[in-house]
GROMACS .gro file of C-alpha atoms in nm:
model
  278
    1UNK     CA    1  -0.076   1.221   0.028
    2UNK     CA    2  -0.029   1.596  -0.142
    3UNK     CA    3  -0.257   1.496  -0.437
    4UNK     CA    4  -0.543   1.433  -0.219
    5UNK     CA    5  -0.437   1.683   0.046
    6UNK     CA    6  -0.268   2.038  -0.012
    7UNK     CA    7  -0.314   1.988  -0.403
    8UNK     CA    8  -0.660   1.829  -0.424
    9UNK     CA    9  -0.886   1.901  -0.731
   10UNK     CA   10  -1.246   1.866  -0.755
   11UNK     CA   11  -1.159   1.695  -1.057
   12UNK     CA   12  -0.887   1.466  -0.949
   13UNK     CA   13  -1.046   1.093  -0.782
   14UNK     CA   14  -0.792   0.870  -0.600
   15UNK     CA   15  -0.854   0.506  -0.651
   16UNK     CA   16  -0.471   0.402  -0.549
   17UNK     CA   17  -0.382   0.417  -0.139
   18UNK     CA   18  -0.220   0.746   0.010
   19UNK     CA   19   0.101   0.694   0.198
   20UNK     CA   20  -0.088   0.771   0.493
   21UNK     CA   21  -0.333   0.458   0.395
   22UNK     CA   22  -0.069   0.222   0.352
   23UNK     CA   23   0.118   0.318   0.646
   24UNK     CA   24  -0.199   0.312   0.891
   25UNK     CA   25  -0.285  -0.090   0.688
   26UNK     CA   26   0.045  -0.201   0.829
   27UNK     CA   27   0.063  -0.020   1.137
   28UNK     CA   28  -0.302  -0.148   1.205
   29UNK     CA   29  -0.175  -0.485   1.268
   30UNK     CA   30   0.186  -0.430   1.379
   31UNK     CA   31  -0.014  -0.248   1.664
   32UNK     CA   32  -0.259  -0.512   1.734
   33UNK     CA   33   0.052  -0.740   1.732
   34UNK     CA   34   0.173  -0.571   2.011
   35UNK     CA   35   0.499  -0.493   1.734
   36UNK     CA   36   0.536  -0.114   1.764
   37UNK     CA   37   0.501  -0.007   2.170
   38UNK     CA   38   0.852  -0.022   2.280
   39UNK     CA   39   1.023  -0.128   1.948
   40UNK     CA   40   1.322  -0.006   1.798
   41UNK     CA   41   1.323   0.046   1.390
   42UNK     CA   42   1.544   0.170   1.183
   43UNK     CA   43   1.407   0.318   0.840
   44UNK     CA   44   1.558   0.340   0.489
   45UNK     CA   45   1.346   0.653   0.326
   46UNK     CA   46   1.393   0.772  -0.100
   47UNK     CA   47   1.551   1.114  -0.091
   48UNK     CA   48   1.230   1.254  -0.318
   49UNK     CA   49   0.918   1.388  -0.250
   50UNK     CA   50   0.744   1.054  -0.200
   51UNK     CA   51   0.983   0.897   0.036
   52UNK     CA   52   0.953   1.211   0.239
   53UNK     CA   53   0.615   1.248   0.265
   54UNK     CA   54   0.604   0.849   0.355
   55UNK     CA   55   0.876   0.889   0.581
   56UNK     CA   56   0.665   1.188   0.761
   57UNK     CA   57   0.342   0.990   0.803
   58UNK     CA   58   0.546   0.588   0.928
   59UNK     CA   59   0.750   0.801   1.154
   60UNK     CA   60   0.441   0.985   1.295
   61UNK     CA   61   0.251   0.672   1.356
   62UNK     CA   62   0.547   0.477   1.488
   63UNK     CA   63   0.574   0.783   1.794
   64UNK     CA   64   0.175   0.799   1.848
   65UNK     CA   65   0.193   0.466   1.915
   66UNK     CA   66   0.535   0.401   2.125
   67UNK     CA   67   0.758   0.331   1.891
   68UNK     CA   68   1.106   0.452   1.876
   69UNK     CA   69   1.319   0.590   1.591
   70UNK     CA   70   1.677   0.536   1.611
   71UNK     CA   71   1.750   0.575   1.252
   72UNK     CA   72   1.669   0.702   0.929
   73UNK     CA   73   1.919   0.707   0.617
   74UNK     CA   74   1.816   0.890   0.363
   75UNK     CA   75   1.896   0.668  -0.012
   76UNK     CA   76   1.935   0.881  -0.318
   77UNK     CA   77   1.722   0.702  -0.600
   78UNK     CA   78   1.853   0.399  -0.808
   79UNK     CA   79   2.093   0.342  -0.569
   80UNK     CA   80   2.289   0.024  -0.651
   81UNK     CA   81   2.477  -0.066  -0.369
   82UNK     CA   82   2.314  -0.112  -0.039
   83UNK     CA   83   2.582  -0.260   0.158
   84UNK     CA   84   2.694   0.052   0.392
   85UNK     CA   85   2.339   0.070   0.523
   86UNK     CA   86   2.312  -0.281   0.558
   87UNK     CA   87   2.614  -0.238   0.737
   88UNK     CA   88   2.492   0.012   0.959
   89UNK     CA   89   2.177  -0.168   1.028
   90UNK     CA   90   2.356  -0.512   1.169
   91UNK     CA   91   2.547  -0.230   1.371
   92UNK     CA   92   2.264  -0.091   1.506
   93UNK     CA   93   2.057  -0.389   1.612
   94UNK     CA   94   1.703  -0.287   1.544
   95UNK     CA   95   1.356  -0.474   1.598
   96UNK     CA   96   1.260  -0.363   1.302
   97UNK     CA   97   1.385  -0.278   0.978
   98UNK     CA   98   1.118  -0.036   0.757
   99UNK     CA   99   1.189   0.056   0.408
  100UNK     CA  100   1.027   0.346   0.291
  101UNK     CA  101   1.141   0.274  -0.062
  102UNK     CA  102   0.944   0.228  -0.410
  103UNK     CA  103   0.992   0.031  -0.775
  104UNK     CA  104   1.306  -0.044  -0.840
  105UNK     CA  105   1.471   0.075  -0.532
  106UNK     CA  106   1.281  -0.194  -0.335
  107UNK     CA  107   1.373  -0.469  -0.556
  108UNK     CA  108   1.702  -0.430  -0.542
  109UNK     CA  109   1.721  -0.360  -0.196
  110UNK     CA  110   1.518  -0.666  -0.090
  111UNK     CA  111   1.769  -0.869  -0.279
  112UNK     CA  112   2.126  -0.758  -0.121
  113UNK     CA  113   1.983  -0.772   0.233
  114UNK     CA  114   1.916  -1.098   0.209
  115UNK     CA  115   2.239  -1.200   0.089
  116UNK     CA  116   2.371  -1.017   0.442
  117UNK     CA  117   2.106  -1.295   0.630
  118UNK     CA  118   2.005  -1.037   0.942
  119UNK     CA  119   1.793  -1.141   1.135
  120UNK     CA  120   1.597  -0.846   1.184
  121UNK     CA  121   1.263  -0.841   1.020
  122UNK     CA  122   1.128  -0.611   0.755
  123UNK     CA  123   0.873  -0.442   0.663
  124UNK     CA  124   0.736  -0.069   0.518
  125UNK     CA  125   0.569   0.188   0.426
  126UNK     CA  126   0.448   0.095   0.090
  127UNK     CA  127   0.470  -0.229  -0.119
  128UNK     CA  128   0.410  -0.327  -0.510
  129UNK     CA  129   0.360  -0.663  -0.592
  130UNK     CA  130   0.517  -0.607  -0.943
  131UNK     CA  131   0.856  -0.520  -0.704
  132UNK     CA  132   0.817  -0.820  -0.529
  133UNK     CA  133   0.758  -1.064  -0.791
  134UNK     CA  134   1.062  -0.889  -0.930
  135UNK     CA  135   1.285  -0.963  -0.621
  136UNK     CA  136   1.179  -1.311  -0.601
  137UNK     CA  137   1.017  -1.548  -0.293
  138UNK     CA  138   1.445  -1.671  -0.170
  139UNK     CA  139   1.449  -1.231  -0.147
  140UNK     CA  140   1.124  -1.169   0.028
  141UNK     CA  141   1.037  -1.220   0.421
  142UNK     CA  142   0.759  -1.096   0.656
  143UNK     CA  143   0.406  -0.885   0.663
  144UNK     CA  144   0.326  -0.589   0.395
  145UNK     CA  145   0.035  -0.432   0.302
  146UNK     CA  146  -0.109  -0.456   0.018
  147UNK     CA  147  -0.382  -0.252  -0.184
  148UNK     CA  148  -0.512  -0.528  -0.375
  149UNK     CA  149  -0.399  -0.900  -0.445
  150UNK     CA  150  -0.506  -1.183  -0.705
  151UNK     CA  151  -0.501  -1.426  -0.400
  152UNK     CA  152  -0.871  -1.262  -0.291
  153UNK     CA  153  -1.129  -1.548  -0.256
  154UNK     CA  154  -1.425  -1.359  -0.412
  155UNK     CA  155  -1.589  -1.437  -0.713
  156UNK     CA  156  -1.532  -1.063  -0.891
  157UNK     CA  157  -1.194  -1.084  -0.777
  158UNK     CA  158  -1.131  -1.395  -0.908
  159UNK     CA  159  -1.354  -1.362  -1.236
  160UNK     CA  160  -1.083  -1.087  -1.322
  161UNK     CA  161  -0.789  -1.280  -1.197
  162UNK     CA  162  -0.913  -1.580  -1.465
  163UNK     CA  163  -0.974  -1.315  -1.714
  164UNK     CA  164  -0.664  -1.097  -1.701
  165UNK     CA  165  -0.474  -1.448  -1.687
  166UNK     CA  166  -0.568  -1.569  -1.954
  167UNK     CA  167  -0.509  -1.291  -2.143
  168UNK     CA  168  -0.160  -1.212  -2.045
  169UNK     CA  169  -0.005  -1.511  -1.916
  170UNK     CA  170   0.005  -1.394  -1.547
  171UNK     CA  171  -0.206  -1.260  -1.318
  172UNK     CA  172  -0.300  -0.889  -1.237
  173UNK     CA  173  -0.075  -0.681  -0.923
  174UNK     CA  174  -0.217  -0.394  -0.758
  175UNK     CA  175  -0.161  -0.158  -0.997
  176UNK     CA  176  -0.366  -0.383  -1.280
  177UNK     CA  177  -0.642  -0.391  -1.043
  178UNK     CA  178  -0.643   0.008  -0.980
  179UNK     CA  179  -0.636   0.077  -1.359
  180UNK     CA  180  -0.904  -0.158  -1.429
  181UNK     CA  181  -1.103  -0.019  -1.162
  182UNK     CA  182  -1.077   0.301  -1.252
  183UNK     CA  183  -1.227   0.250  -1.575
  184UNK     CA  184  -1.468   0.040  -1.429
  185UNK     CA  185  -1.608   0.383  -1.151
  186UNK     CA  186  -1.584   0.570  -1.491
  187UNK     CA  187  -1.814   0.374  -1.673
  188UNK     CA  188  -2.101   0.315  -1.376
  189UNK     CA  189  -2.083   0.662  -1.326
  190UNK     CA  190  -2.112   0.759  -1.714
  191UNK     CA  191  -2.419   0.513  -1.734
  192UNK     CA  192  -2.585   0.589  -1.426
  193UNK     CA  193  -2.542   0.936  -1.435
  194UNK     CA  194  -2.638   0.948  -1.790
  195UNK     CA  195  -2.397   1.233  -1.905
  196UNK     CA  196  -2.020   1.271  -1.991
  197UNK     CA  197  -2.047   1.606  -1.858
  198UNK     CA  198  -1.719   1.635  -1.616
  199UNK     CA  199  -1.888   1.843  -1.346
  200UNK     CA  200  -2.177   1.602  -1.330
  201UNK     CA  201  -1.978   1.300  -1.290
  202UNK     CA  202  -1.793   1.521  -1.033
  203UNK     CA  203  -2.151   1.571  -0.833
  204UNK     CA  204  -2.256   1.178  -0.911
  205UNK     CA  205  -1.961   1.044  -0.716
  206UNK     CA  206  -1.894   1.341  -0.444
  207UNK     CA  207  -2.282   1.200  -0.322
  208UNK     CA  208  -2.158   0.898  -0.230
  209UNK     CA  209  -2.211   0.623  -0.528
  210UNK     CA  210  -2.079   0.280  -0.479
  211UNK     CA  211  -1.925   0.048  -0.665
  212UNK     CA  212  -1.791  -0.324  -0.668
  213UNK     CA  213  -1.445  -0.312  -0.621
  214UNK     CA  214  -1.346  -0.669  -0.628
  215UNK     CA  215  -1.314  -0.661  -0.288
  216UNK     CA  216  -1.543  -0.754   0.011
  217UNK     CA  217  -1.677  -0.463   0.055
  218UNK     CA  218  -1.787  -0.195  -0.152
  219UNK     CA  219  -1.588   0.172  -0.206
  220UNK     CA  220  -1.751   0.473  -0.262
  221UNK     CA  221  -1.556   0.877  -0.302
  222UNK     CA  222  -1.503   1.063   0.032
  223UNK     CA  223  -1.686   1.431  -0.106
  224UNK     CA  224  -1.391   1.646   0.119
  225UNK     CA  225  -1.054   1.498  -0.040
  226UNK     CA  226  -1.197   1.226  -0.351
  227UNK     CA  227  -1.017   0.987  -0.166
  228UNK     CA  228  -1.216   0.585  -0.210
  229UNK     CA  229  -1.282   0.453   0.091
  230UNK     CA  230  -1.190   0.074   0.054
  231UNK     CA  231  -1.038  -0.205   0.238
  232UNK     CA  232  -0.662  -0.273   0.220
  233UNK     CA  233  -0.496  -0.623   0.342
  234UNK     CA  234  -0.189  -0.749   0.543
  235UNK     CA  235  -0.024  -1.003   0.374
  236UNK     CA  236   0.225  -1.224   0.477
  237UNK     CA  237   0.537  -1.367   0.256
  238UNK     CA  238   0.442  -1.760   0.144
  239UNK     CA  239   0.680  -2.047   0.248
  240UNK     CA  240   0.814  -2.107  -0.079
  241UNK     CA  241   0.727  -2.506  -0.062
  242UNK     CA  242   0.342  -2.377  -0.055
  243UNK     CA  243   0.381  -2.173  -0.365
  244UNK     CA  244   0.155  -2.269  -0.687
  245UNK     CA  245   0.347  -2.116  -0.906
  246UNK     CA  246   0.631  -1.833  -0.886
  247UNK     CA  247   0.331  -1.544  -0.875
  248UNK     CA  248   0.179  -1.714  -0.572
  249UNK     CA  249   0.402  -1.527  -0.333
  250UNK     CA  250   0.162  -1.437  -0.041
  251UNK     CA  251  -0.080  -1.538   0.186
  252UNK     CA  252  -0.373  -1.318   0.328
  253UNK     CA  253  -0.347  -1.206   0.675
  254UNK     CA  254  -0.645  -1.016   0.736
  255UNK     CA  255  -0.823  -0.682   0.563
  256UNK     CA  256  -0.782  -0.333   0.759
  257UNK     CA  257  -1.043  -0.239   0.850
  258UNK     CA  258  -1.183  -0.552   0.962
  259UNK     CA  259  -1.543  -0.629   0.851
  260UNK     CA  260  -1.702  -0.433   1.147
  261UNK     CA  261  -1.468  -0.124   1.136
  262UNK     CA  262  -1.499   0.168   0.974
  263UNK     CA  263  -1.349   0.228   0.642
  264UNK     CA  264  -1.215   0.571   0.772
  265UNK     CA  265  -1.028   0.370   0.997
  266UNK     CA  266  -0.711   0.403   0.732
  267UNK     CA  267  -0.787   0.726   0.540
  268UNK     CA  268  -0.631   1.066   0.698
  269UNK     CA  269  -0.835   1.249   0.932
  270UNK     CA  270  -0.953   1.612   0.836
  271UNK     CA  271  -0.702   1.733   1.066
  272UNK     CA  272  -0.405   1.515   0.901
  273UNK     CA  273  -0.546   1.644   0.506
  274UNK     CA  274  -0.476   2.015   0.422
  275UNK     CA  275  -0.707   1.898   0.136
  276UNK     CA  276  -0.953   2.256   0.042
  277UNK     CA  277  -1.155   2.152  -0.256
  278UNK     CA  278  -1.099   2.444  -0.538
   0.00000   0.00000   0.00000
């Protein structure tokens, strides 16, 4: 969240979530669930700056909304061997097991506690399809979030699925979608604005342009922070005798915000962004 918050630049657009984006997707529907009032989790956070920051903003929405903490270890990165906090978590008995891990880390984590079989369910604060696919469907269980996924029934969506597919031999993850994206805002706003001139790109999207997104609804630049205001989406891990092939891991829950909800529902409020454009 510091790139669009404390160290924001009038220069600097965020297509990819904030932790604080991610966290509110999933905690959206863990709420409405009735998952987080009076549940116990225990949390796994990276010891660096973007485990902490996620850890700051899961924990904070876990206690606004009646949630209790009972543990947090804190994993140094490329850790290889999970087994003493898998340990500690079958000691500790939690409803809810929420990784606040990334890349690699969350592979190989996925994988080793599922060899342990707990039956405590996860989920967390961020989640990369690329790390998933990695981990594979006997490794994965339960609801994530997820910025973008090549499961979306809509015809852009799936025009660029086909296309990137054929290209590459699989289809796009999240990250795929953000760089293509990207490019995509760049372009509309080169030809529409008719200029390359940085600042007036700048002014173009900080009055509220839209663009196709490949999602349901359209995003468009908040002008205080540059963060897009988009839909995200719950999804839920596939049963594994439904899969059409070994990238079809998920199914769609439901987007956050719904259809009639406000797309602000998910970003940080003012008072959550230290965000002061330069």
């Amino acid at each position: 969240d510091a790139l669009r918050g404390k160290n924001c630049n009038r220069l600097m657009f965020h297509v990819e979530g904030g932790n604080t984006m991610y966290t509110k997707t999933i905690g959206t529907w863990q709420k409405a669930e009735n998952k987080i009032k009076g549940a116990r989790w225990y949390m796994l956070t990276a010891d660096y700056a973007f485990g902490h920051d996620l850890f700051r903003v899961s924990s904070k929405f876990l206690k606004e909304n009646g949630g209790e903490l009972i543990n947090n270890d804190m994993v140094p990165t490329n850790s290889q061997d999970y087994s003493a906090y898998i340990l500690k978590i079958r000691q500790a008995k939690p409803d809810l097991v929420y990784i606040n891990l990334a890349g690699v880390d969350q592979t190989t984590f996925l994988k080793q506690y599922k060899e342990y079989n707990l039956p405590f369910p996860l989920a967390g604060g961020v989640m990369d399809t690329i790390n998933f696919w990695a981990a594979g469907i006997d490794s994965i269980s339960g609801h994530w979030q997820s910025l973008w996924y090549h499961g979306l029934e809509i015809p852009a969506a799936l025009a660029f699925t086909n296309r990137f597919s054929s290209k590459f031999g699989f289809p796009p993850d999240n990250q795929a979608w953000g760089d293509y994206v990207g490019v995509k805002i760049m372009a509309q706003s080169i030809a529409e604005a008719k200029t390359t001139d940085a600042l007036k790109i700048v002014a173009y999207l900080e009055k509220g342009a839209s663009f196709d997104i490949l999602k349901a609804r359209k995003g468009s630049f908040r002008a205080w922070d540059h963060s897009l205001l988009q839909e995200m989406y719950v999804v839920k891990v596939k049963d594994k005798a439904r899969m059409k092939d070994k990238w079809d891991i998920f199914d769609l829950v439901r987007p956050v915000p719904g259809a009639n909800e406000s797309l602000e529902l998910i970003q940080p409020t003012r008072e959550e962004n230290a965000c002061t454009m330069a």
